[in-house]
CSV table of C-alpha atoms in Angstrom, one decimal:
chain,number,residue,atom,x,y,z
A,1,UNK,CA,-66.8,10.6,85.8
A,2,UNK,CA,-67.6,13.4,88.0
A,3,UNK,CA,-71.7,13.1,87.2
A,4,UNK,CA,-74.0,12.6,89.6
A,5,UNK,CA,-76.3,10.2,87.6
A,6,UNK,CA,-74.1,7.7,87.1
A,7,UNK,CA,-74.4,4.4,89.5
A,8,UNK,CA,-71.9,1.9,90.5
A,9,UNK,CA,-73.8,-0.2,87.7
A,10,UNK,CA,-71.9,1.5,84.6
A,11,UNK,CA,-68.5,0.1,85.3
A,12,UNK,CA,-69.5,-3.7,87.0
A,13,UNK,CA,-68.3,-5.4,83.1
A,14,UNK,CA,-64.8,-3.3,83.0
A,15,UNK,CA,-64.1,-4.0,87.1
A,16,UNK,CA,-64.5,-7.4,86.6
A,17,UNK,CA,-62.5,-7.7,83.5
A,18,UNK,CA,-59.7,-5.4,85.4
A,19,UNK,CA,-59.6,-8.2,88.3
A,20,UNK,CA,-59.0,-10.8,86.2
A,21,UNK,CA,-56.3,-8.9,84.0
A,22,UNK,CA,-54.7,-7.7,87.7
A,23,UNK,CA,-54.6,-11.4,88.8
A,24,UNK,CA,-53.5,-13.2,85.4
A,25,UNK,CA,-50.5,-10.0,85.6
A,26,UNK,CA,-49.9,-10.8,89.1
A,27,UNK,CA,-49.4,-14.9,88.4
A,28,UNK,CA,-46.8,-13.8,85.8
A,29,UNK,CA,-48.3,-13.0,82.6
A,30,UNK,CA,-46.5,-10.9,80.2
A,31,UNK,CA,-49.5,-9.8,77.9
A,32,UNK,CA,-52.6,-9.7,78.9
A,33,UNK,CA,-56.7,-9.1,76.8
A,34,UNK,CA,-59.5,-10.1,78.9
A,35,UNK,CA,-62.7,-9.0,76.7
A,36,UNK,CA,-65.2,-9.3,78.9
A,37,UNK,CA,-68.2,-8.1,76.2
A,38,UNK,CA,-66.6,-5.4,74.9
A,39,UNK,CA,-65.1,-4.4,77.8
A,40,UNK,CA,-61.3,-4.8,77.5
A,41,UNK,CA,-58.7,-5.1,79.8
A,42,UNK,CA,-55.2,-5.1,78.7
A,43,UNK,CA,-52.0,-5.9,81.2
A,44,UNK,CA,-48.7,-5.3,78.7
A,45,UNK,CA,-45.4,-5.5,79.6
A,46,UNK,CA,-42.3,-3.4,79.0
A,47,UNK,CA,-42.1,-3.1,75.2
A,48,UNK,CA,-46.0,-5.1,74.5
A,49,UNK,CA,-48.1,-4.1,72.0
A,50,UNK,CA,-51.6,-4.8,70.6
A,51,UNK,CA,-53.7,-4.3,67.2
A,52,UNK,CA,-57.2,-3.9,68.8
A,53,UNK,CA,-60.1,-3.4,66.3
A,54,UNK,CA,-62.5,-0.9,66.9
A,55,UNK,CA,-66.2,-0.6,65.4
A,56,UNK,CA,-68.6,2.4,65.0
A,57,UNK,CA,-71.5,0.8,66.2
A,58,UNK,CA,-72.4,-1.2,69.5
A,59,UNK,CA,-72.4,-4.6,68.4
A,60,UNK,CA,-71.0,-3.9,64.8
A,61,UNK,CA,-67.6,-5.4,63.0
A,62,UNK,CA,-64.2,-3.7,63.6
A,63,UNK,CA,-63.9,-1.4,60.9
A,64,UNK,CA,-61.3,0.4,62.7
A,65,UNK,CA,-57.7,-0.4,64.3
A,66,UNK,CA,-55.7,1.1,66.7
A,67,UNK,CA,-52.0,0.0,67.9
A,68,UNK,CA,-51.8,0.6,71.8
A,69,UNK,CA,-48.1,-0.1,73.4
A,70,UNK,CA,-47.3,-0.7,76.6
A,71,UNK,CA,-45.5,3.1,77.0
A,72,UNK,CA,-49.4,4.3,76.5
A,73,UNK,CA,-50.7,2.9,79.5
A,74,UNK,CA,-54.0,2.1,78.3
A,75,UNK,CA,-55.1,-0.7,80.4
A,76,UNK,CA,-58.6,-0.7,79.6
A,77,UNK,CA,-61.3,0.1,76.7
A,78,UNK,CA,-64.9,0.3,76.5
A,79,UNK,CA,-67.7,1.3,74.1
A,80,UNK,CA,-71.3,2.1,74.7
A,81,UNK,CA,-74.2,3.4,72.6
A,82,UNK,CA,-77.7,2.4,71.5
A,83,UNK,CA,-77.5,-1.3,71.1
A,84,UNK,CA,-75.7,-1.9,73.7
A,85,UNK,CA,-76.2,-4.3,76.8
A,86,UNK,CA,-77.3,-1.4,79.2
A,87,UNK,CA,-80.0,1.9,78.7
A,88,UNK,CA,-78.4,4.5,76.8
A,89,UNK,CA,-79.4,8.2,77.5
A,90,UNK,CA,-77.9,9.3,73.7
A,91,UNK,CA,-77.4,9.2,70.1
A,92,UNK,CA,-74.1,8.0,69.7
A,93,UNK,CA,-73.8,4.3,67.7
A,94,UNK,CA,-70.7,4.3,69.8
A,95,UNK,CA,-68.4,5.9,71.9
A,96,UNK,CA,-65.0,3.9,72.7
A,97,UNK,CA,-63.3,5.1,75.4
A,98,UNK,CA,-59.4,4.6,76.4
A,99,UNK,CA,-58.3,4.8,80.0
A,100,UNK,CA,-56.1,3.9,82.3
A,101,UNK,CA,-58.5,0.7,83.7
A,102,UNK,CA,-61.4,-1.4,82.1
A,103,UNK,CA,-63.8,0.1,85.1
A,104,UNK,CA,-62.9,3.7,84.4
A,105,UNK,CA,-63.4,3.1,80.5
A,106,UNK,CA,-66.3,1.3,80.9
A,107,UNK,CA,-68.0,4.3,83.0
A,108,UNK,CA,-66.6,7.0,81.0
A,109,UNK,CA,-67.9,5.5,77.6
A,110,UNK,CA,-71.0,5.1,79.4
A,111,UNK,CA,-71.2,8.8,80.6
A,112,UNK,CA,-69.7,10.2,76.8
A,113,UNK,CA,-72.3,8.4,75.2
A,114,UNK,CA,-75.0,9.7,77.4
A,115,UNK,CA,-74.0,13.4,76.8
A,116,UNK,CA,-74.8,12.6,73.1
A,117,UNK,CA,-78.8,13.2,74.2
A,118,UNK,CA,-80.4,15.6,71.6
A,119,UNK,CA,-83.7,16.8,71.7
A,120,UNK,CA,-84.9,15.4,68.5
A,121,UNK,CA,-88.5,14.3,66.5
A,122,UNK,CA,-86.5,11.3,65.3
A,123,UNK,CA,-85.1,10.1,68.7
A,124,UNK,CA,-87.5,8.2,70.7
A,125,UNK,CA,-87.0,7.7,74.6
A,126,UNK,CA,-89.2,6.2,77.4
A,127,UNK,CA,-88.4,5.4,81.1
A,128,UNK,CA,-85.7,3.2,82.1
A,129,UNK,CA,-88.7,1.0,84.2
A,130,UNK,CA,-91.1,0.7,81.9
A,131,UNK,CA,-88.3,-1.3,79.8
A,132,UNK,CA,-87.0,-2.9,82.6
A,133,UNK,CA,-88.3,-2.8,85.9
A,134,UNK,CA,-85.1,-4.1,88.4
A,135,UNK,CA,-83.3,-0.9,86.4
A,136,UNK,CA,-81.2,1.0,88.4
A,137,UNK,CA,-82.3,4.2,86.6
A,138,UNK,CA,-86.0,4.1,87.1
A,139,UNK,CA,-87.1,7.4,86.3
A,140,UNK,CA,-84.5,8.4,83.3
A,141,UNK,CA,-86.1,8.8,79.6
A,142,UNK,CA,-83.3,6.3,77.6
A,143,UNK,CA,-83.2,6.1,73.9
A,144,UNK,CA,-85.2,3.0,72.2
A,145,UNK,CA,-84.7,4.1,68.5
A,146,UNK,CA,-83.3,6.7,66.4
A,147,UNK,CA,-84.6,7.6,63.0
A,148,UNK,CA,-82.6,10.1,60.3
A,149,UNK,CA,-80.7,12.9,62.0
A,150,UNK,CA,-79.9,16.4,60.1
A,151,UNK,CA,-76.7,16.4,59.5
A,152,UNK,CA,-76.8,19.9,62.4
A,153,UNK,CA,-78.1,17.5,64.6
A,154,UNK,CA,-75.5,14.6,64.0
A,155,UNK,CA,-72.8,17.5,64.5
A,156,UNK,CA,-74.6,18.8,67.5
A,157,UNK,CA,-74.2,14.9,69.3
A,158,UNK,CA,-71.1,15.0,68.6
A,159,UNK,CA,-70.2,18.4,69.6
A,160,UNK,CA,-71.5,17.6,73.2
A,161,UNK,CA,-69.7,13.9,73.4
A,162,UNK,CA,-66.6,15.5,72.2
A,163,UNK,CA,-66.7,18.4,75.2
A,164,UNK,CA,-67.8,15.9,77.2
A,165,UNK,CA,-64.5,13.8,76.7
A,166,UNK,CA,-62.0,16.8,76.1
A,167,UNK,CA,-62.8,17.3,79.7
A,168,UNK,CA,-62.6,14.2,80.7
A,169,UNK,CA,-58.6,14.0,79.1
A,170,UNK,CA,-57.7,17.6,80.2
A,171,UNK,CA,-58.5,16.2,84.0
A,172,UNK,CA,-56.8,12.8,82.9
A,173,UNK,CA,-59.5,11.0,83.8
A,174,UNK,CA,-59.3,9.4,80.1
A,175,UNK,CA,-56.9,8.6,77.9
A,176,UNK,CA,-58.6,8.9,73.9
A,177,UNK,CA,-62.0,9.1,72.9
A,178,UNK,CA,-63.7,7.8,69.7
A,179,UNK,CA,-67.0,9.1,69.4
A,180,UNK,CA,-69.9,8.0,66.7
A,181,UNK,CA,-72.8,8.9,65.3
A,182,UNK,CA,-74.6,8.4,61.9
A,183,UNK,CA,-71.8,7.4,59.7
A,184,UNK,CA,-70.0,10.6,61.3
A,185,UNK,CA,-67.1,10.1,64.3
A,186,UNK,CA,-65.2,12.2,66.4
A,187,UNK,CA,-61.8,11.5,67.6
A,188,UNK,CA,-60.3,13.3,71.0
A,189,UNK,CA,-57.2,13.9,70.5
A,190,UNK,CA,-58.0,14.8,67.0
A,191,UNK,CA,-54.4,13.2,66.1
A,192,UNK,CA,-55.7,9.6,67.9
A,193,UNK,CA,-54.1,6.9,65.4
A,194,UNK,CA,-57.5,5.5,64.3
A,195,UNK,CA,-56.7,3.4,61.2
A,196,UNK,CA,-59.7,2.8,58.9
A,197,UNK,CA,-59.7,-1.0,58.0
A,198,UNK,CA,-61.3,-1.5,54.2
């Protein structure tokens, strides 16, 4: 991801979901998901494709579906936000990234999602110990609740997760991003083929 704050800790779920696509590929599989959480890891062959639902909030339904084919080469998706199974630094209910491995998604999504961080009266933060004390980012203030945003502040959150992941494709670090907060999302590329499910 290129930042410094980031630990080895923020892509352990998509690594170990990539080693277990890598070796079911390697035995001879033709189509490969391991979900390991949220943290996807897809193995398709020549001419494989998949549906894979997509929701706008950690933890939420799929309310969203995207078609990936082999000739993408997305092998891996993650999401992170507030909700989610580690500290979040941000605002985003989700960001769902699309890569080229589970690890690098999972550590990217993480990353987006922090850059969401606003200075707000309705965001509440403490430090990472005093939640969890075996953290292994002690002395960051993470998000515990969000209350109602402005709609400049929703757009500001997004603004910052969106440069955040433009950046991140233009180096090709990342394939897609899907970025959300408040009701409000973000897609980079703007074009990404995010089908809303009713």
């Amino acid at each position: 991801t290129g930042e410094p704050t980031m630990t080895p800790m923020c892509a352990v779920a998509g690594s170990f979901a990539d080693l277990t696509a890598d070796f079911l590929a390697d035995s001879g599989a033709t189509k490969v998901i391991i979900n390991n959480g949220g943290d996807i890891a897809l193995r398709l062959g020549p001419g494989g494709k998949v549906n894979l639902g997509v929701a706008d909030r950690v933890g939420g339904k799929a309310n969203y579906r995207l078609r990936i084919t082999a000739g993408q080469k997305i092998g891996g998706v993650a999401t992170s936000g507030l909700g989610g199974r580690s500290f979040t630094l941000g605002t985003a209910d989700a960001v769902v990234v699309f890569a080229g491995t589970a690890a690098v998604a999972d550590a990217c999504a993480t990353h987006i999602a922090n850059t969401t961080a606003i200075e707000s009266p309705a965001v509440t933060r403490q430090k990472a110990r005093e939640l969890d004390p075996a953290t292994d980012i002690p002395e960051l203030f993470v998000t515990t609740s969000i209350g109602r945003l402005s709609p400049e502040e929703i757009q500001r959150a997004l603004d910052q997760g969106e440069a955040r992941a433009r950046c991140l494709m233009n180096q090709g670090v990342i394939k897609a991003a899907a970025i959300f907060v408040k009701g409000q999302c973000r897609l980079c590329p703007a074009d990404l083929p995010l089908e809303r499910l009713d």
